[in-house]
Structures are given as structure tokens and as C-alpha cells.
Tab-separated table of C-alpha atoms in Angstrom:
chain	number	residue	atom	x	y	z
A	1	UNK	CA	68.188	-74.291	21.812
A	2	UNK	CA	68.504	-71.330	23.723
A	3	UNK	CA	70.107	-67.752	22.970
A	4	UNK	CA	72.940	-66.547	25.456
A	5	UNK	CA	73.324	-62.969	26.853
A	6	UNK	CA	75.984	-62.193	24.080
A	7	UNK	CA	73.677	-62.823	21.391
A	8	UNK	CA	70.959	-60.927	23.059
A	9	UNK	CA	73.019	-57.849	23.334
A	10	UNK	CA	74.269	-58.142	19.582
A	11	UNK	CA	70.493	-58.407	18.543
A	12	UNK	CA	69.618	-55.352	20.749
A	13	UNK	CA	72.459	-53.131	19.888
A	14	UNK	CA	71.607	-53.948	15.843
A	15	UNK	CA	67.643	-53.385	16.639
A	16	UNK	CA	68.771	-49.927	17.972
A	17	UNK	CA	71.514	-49.115	15.297
A	18	UNK	CA	68.576	-49.936	12.392
A	19	UNK	CA	66.225	-47.700	14.489
A	20	UNK	CA	68.660	-44.702	14.787
A	21	UNK	CA	69.242	-45.417	10.661
A	22	UNK	CA	65.847	-45.274	9.834
A	23	UNK	CA	65.402	-41.966	12.097
A	24	UNK	CA	68.310	-40.553	10.417
A	25	UNK	CA	67.424	-41.759	6.838
A	26	UNK	CA	63.397	-39.726	7.836
A	27	UNK	CA	65.207	-36.458	8.783
A	28	UNK	CA	67.512	-36.832	5.745
A	29	UNK	CA	64.480	-37.395	3.380
A	30	UNK	CA	62.157	-34.844	4.610
A	31	UNK	CA	65.204	-32.028	4.778
A	32	UNK	CA	65.943	-33.128	1.110
A	33	UNK	CA	62.243	-32.629	0.097
A	34	UNK	CA	62.019	-29.662	1.998
A	35	UNK	CA	65.279	-28.280	-0.145
A	36	UNK	CA	63.425	-28.674	-3.191
A	37	UNK	CA	60.377	-27.241	-1.816
A	38	UNK	CA	58.383	-30.200	-0.789
A	39	UNK	CA	56.325	-30.329	2.215
A	40	UNK	CA	56.404	-34.029	3.676
A	41	UNK	CA	53.740	-34.981	6.307
A	42	UNK	CA	54.534	-38.428	7.453
A	43	UNK	CA	50.894	-39.280	8.918
A	44	UNK	CA	47.432	-37.816	8.021
A	45	UNK	CA	44.250	-39.828	8.604
A	46	UNK	CA	44.758	-41.823	5.364
A	47	UNK	CA	48.219	-41.907	4.527
A	48	UNK	CA	51.437	-39.916	3.620
A	49	UNK	CA	50.947	-36.498	2.469
A	50	UNK	CA	52.884	-34.154	-0.064
A	51	UNK	CA	52.647	-30.533	-0.434
A	52	UNK	CA	54.592	-28.948	-3.719
A	53	UNK	CA	54.527	-26.416	-6.514
A	54	UNK	CA	54.253	-26.781	-9.891
A	55	UNK	CA	52.544	-25.200	-13.269
A	56	UNK	CA	49.330	-26.059	-15.218
A	57	UNK	CA	49.311	-26.522	-18.788
A	58	UNK	CA	49.039	-22.693	-19.249
A	59	UNK	CA	52.095	-22.040	-17.449
A	60	UNK	CA	50.617	-20.403	-14.249
A	61	UNK	CA	51.754	-21.402	-10.585
A	62	UNK	CA	49.627	-24.135	-8.706
A	63	UNK	CA	50.129	-25.974	-5.547
A	64	UNK	CA	49.188	-29.486	-5.246
A	65	UNK	CA	48.378	-31.923	-1.969
A	66	UNK	CA	48.886	-35.527	-2.643
A	67	UNK	CA	47.580	-37.634	-0.020
A	68	UNK	CA	48.599	-41.688	-0.687
A	69	UNK	CA	49.301	-41.081	-4.243
A	70	UNK	CA	46.400	-39.217	-4.908
A	71	UNK	CA	45.865	-35.582	-5.562
A	72	UNK	CA	42.927	-34.328	-3.274
A	73	UNK	CA	43.786	-30.521	-3.627
A	74	UNK	CA	45.137	-28.194	-6.042
A	75	UNK	CA	44.945	-24.238	-5.686
A	76	UNK	CA	46.420	-21.561	-7.808
A	77	UNK	CA	49.266	-19.532	-5.781
A	78	UNK	CA	49.171	-15.987	-7.544
A	79	UNK	CA	47.240	-13.869	-4.580
A	80	UNK	CA	44.585	-12.740	-7.699
A	81	UNK	CA	44.125	-16.078	-8.502
A	82	UNK	CA	43.960	-18.156	-4.865
A	83	UNK	CA	40.094	-18.396	-4.848
A	84	UNK	CA	39.299	-19.994	-8.900
A	85	UNK	CA	38.764	-22.880	-9.446
A	86	UNK	CA	41.880	-25.200	-11.195
A	87	UNK	CA	40.128	-28.780	-11.741
A	88	UNK	CA	37.585	-29.186	-14.325
A	89	UNK	CA	35.255	-31.162	-11.906
A	90	UNK	CA	35.236	-27.994	-9.726
A	91	UNK	CA	34.596	-25.692	-12.760
A	92	UNK	CA	31.161	-28.103	-13.363
A	93	UNK	CA	29.873	-27.470	-10.292
A	94	UNK	CA	30.396	-23.669	-10.877
A	95	UNK	CA	28.651	-23.829	-14.170
A	96	UNK	CA	25.618	-25.788	-12.430
A	97	UNK	CA	25.550	-23.122	-9.857
A	98	UNK	CA	25.091	-20.672	-12.288
A	99	UNK	CA	22.591	-22.337	-14.610
A	100	UNK	CA	20.505	-22.532	-11.839
A	101	UNK	CA	20.752	-19.325	-9.809
A	102	UNK	CA	17.173	-18.335	-11.407
A	103	UNK	CA	15.916	-21.474	-9.827
A	104	UNK	CA	18.024	-22.363	-6.679
A	105	UNK	CA	18.587	-19.836	-4.097
A	106	UNK	CA	22.615	-19.193	-3.638
A	107	UNK	CA	22.811	-18.908	0.163
A	108	UNK	CA	23.358	-21.545	1.607
A	109	UNK	CA	25.712	-24.871	1.137
A	110	UNK	CA	27.489	-27.760	2.816
A	111	UNK	CA	30.286	-29.061	1.198
A	112	UNK	CA	31.188	-32.489	2.388
A	113	UNK	CA	34.755	-32.984	2.146
A	114	UNK	CA	37.306	-29.931	2.787
A	115	UNK	CA	40.875	-31.311	1.303
A	116	UNK	CA	42.479	-27.996	0.510
A	117	UNK	CA	38.950	-25.898	0.753
A	118	UNK	CA	38.957	-24.919	-2.960
A	119	UNK	CA	35.081	-24.897	-3.579
A	120	UNK	CA	34.384	-23.559	-0.452
A	121	UNK	CA	36.842	-20.814	-0.835
A	122	UNK	CA	35.222	-20.091	-4.587
A	123	UNK	CA	31.873	-19.646	-2.897
A	124	UNK	CA	32.589	-17.642	-0.182
A	125	UNK	CA	34.822	-15.197	-2.551
A	126	UNK	CA	31.857	-14.972	-5.536
A	127	UNK	CA	28.636	-15.371	-3.960
A	128	UNK	CA	28.494	-12.807	-1.347
A	129	UNK	CA	25.173	-14.190	0.282
A	130	UNK	CA	26.388	-17.246	0.093
A	131	UNK	CA	26.860	-19.315	4.271
A	132	UNK	CA	29.311	-22.188	3.671
A	133	UNK	CA	29.298	-25.122	5.988
A	134	UNK	CA	32.301	-27.232	4.974
A	135	UNK	CA	32.825	-30.560	6.465
A	136	UNK	CA	36.351	-32.318	6.803
A	137	UNK	CA	37.123	-35.490	8.502
A	138	UNK	CA	40.939	-35.092	9.305
A	139	UNK	CA	41.620	-32.156	11.373
A	140	UNK	CA	45.423	-32.131	10.044
A	141	UNK	CA	44.418	-31.456	6.322
A	142	UNK	CA	42.117	-28.590	7.384
A	143	UNK	CA	45.507	-27.105	9.402
A	144	UNK	CA	47.591	-27.734	5.960
A	145	UNK	CA	44.735	-26.064	3.867
A	146	UNK	CA	45.014	-23.057	6.408
A	147	UNK	CA	48.700	-22.966	6.190
A	148	UNK	CA	49.230	-24.036	2.865
A	149	UNK	CA	46.185	-23.267	0.761
A	150	UNK	CA	45.346	-19.868	1.785
A	151	UNK	CA	41.780	-20.834	3.635
A	152	UNK	CA	43.338	-18.471	6.528
A	153	UNK	CA	43.850	-15.901	3.673
A	154	UNK	CA	40.295	-16.271	2.844
A	155	UNK	CA	39.099	-16.141	6.631
A	156	UNK	CA	40.575	-12.470	6.893
A	157	UNK	CA	40.153	-11.165	3.843
A	158	UNK	CA	36.504	-12.441	3.775
A	159	UNK	CA	35.911	-11.727	8.048
A	160	UNK	CA	34.134	-14.842	8.192
A	161	UNK	CA	34.301	-14.948	11.348
A	162	UNK	CA	32.255	-11.772	11.918
A	163	UNK	CA	29.686	-12.982	9.093
A	164	UNK	CA	29.652	-15.818	10.042
A	165	UNK	CA	29.543	-17.086	6.296
A	166	UNK	CA	32.163	-19.916	6.849
A	167	UNK	CA	31.682	-22.529	9.162
A	168	UNK	CA	34.182	-25.191	10.046
A	169	UNK	CA	33.509	-28.567	10.874
A	170	UNK	CA	35.844	-31.365	12.130
A	171	UNK	CA	33.543	-34.569	11.239
A	172	UNK	CA	32.347	-37.881	9.052
A	173	UNK	CA	30.271	-36.256	6.399
A	174	UNK	CA	28.180	-39.250	6.068
A	175	UNK	CA	27.520	-39.222	10.177
A	176	UNK	CA	27.243	-35.308	10.459
A	177	UNK	CA	24.314	-35.518	8.140
A	178	UNK	CA	22.657	-38.362	9.653
A	179	UNK	CA	23.047	-36.521	12.673
A	180	UNK	CA	21.745	-32.819	11.263
A	181	UNK	CA	18.193	-31.428	11.098
A	182	UNK	CA	19.202	-28.476	9.249
A	183	UNK	CA	18.192	-27.943	5.314
A	184	UNK	CA	20.225	-26.393	2.423
A	185	UNK	CA	19.965	-25.478	-1.022
A	186	UNK	CA	23.491	-26.781	-2.454
A	187	UNK	CA	24.715	-29.719	-1.139
A	188	UNK	CA	28.243	-30.518	-2.564
A	189	UNK	CA	29.956	-34.418	-2.096
A	190	UNK	CA	33.491	-33.803	-2.719
A	191	UNK	CA	34.871	-36.093	-0.671
A	192	UNK	CA	37.225	-39.155	-1.729
A	193	UNK	CA	36.094	-42.674	-0.898
A	194	UNK	CA	38.255	-44.643	-2.758
A	195	UNK	CA	37.217	-47.681	-5.051
A	196	UNK	CA	33.336	-46.782	-3.916
A	197	UNK	CA	32.066	-43.821	-5.058
A	198	UNK	CA	30.668	-41.327	-2.179
A	199	UNK	CA	30.714	-44.260	-0.060
A	200	UNK	CA	27.676	-44.885	1.736
A	201	UNK	CA	26.209	-41.548	0.512
A	202	UNK	CA	26.198	-43.765	-2.765
A	203	UNK	CA	23.290	-46.408	-1.109
A	204	UNK	CA	19.913	-45.670	-1.562
A	205	UNK	CA	19.995	-44.757	2.297
A	206	UNK	CA	22.381	-42.258	1.494
A	207	UNK	CA	20.650	-40.785	-1.600
A	208	UNK	CA	17.347	-40.278	0.877
A	209	UNK	CA	18.955	-38.579	3.533
A	210	UNK	CA	21.052	-36.363	1.103
A	211	UNK	CA	17.420	-35.520	-0.296
A	212	UNK	CA	15.821	-34.749	3.060
A	213	UNK	CA	18.658	-32.190	3.949
A	214	UNK	CA	17.935	-30.445	0.541
A	215	UNK	CA	15.110	-27.374	-0.011
A	216	UNK	CA	12.391	-28.408	-2.804
A	217	UNK	CA	14.572	-26.745	-5.413
A	218	UNK	CA	17.734	-27.807	-4.098
A	219	UNK	CA	20.926	-28.986	-6.003
A	220	UNK	CA	23.041	-31.872	-5.136
A	221	UNK	CA	26.724	-32.207	-6.572
A	222	UNK	CA	29.109	-34.956	-6.681
A	223	UNK	CA	32.268	-35.857	-7.625
A	224	UNK	CA	32.451	-39.782	-8.898
A	225	UNK	CA	35.609	-40.846	-9.369
A	226	UNK	CA	35.099	-43.715	-12.155
A	227	UNK	CA	35.735	-44.351	-16.067
A	228	UNK	CA	32.887	-43.805	-18.215
A	229	UNK	CA	33.659	-47.138	-19.827
A	230	UNK	CA	34.528	-50.761	-18.851
A	231	UNK	CA	34.576	-53.122	-15.876
A	232	UNK	CA	35.283	-50.495	-13.487
A	233	UNK	CA	32.604	-48.272	-14.529
A	234	UNK	CA	30.141	-50.462	-13.347
A	235	UNK	CA	29.703	-48.505	-9.741
A	236	UNK	CA	29.311	-45.168	-11.606
A	237	UNK	CA	26.200	-46.109	-13.717
A	238	UNK	CA	24.604	-47.999	-10.498
A	239	UNK	CA	24.993	-44.763	-8.456
A	240	UNK	CA	23.491	-42.609	-10.936
A	241	UNK	CA	20.394	-45.353	-11.191
A	242	UNK	CA	19.954	-45.047	-7.518
A	243	UNK	CA	19.887	-41.658	-7.207
A	244	UNK	CA	17.563	-41.829	-10.073
A	245	UNK	CA	14.937	-43.325	-7.946
A	246	UNK	CA	15.344	-40.831	-5.277
A	247	UNK	CA	15.050	-37.715	-7.618
A	248	UNK	CA	13.381	-36.385	-10.032
A	249	UNK	CA	15.905	-36.102	-12.339
A	250	UNK	CA	19.939	-36.916	-12.618
A	251	UNK	CA	22.394	-35.397	-14.643
A	252	UNK	CA	25.736	-36.552	-15.270
A	253	UNK	CA	28.737	-34.566	-16.903
A	254	UNK	CA	31.672	-36.220	-17.985
A	255	UNK	CA	34.890	-35.266	-17.148
A	256	UNK	CA	36.875	-36.466	-19.865
A	257	UNK	CA	34.226	-38.027	-22.577
A	258	UNK	CA	36.889	-38.766	-25.420
A	259	UNK	CA	38.509	-40.798	-22.915
A	260	UNK	CA	36.083	-42.869	-21.469
A	261	UNK	CA	38.021	-45.670	-20.449
A	262	UNK	CA	40.421	-43.042	-17.855
A	263	UNK	CA	39.406	-42.887	-14.499
A	264	UNK	CA	38.337	-39.064	-13.919
A	265	UNK	CA	36.436	-36.722	-11.846
A	266	UNK	CA	32.449	-37.141	-13.233
A	267	UNK	CA	30.072	-34.741	-11.925
A	268	UNK	CA	26.355	-36.270	-10.716
A	269	UNK	CA	23.813	-33.509	-10.319
A	270	UNK	CA	20.534	-34.989	-8.429
A	271	UNK	CA	17.399	-32.638	-8.299
A	272	UNK	CA	14.048	-32.413	-8.769
A	273	UNK	CA	14.053	-29.358	-11.382
A	274	UNK	CA	14.521	-29.591	-15.023
A	275	UNK	CA	18.189	-28.054	-15.890
A	276	UNK	CA	18.921	-27.409	-19.653
A	277	UNK	CA	22.209	-29.269	-20.587
A	278	UNK	CA	23.027	-27.694	-23.462
A	279	UNK	CA	25.877	-25.415	-22.092
A	280	UNK	CA	27.777	-28.556	-21.287
A	281	UNK	CA	29.336	-30.300	-24.583
A	282	UNK	CA	28.906	-33.702	-23.228
A	283	UNK	CA	26.477	-33.064	-20.172
A	284	UNK	CA	23.005	-35.730	-20.246
A	285	UNK	CA	20.541	-36.914	-18.251
A	286	UNK	CA	20.219	-40.318	-17.190
């Protein structure tokens, strides 16, 4: 049975009304979130994003970036603290640099995964001779970092355009490494890769290519998101074993050893120099 003209008009009008209502609802939603101090970004490369202010456990004001229900960056909002580190795994990165100050030159670093650019900002602010290359695949995320996470303030305050200390690259980190012929004293992987930690950079080929881009006493730091125990921890230990085949030393710094079944940001250190793990409460060589 075919559709007559009046039926087509009826469904056409209803379709238009539904589209109009959806657009109105979206505008009202964005307006309501804005009134509550929440910035809503309908579409990034990896899904919807929210930016909002809160406080840490000590009551210090912070700003958070949430992309598709995953927190990708946190920054202090106080002007005196904006270049300091909020996340514990970032602080473990920083402790690893302090640990290797005498063995690894602290002058060149590539950070894969920009987000709110927390760690690149910290490096520029705390290491006067550090040249930082930060790679972020989504140009919108970099724009958000500039506007909401004080990246433009850092660029201005430390005159990085004049000194060339900060290079912002819009690219896939893995593809960029494969193409690049540059070497660094420090390589940091702070990219979020969903269920598989580090993505292709967690494979044997990834470990080899990362090794090739490091200097002799270079340091590789990676955020491996996984629990320490249970079925979902298997890929963490596979990754550690993979890098153990490529590097002379591989170390694990758990974020939360007291809750081993909780999914957490664990730090992997891979290098060819022996490190003293005594400054880390639960750090160990694997």
C-alpha cells in the first residue's frame, strides 16, 4: 500500500519539528551548563567534552577536561600553581626526572599526547634549558588547552615562540615517531588509548622505535592505564615484558598499590641505565 500526499506531509512536518526540538534542546542544554560554569564541546575527535572547575582534596581550585567520560587533563587555576602538577602519575614522571638529573641530560623531550598540556607546561616552567616537542592529534584539544588550560599564558610568560623551547605538533604520535629522525633524551607517552595501553607503542615494534629515538642514557616514561591485579591487568604485564625485551631496565611505579584491582594510571620507566627505586614507596624493577 502506497503513501498518499497527506501522509508524506504529516511525517515530513513531524520530522522537521523533531529536528527543531532537538536543536532547541541542545541550545538550552549548552546554555544551562554554561550558567553552571561548565563548557560543553559537542564534538572532539574522540567524543563530547566537558570543561569545568572543582577542587582537589585539599580544597585547592582545579579545572578538569573530560572527554567521553574520561578525565584527560587537570590543572590548577591559581596563577601561582598553573604550571604545577595535579595528577599523581605526572608527579611520578617528575620524580623520575629528578632521579636521573645526573645521568640523563634534561634538555630535550617529546611528549606524546597533549590534552591540557599539563606535563609540557611543567617542563617549560621548571627546566630552563628544556626543549619540548608536544604532539596532540586533535587540533581542537590544543585550542581548548590554549583557551582554558593556560597554555597561551605559558607561551607568553616564557616567550617560547622567541626561544623555540616549545614546539606544538598536530599529528598522530605513533605516525610522527615513525617518520621522525630526531633523537631525544626523554620520551613521554601520555596518550590515552582506551583498552589497549599505549596502542601500537606498546608493541615490540613500538618499543624498538621508541628506543631508536632515545639517546644512550635516555629515559622513556609512559602512562599505562590498568589495574595491578585481575584479568584486566594482563595487558599491563605484557607491555612491561615487551619493553623488557628491548631495554636493559624496566620499572613499574604503581599509582595505587593499596587498591590493586582499581584501574589506575601506572608509570612505566624504560631505559638502559640502572635506577635507584628507593625514593618510590612501591616502585620496582620488573
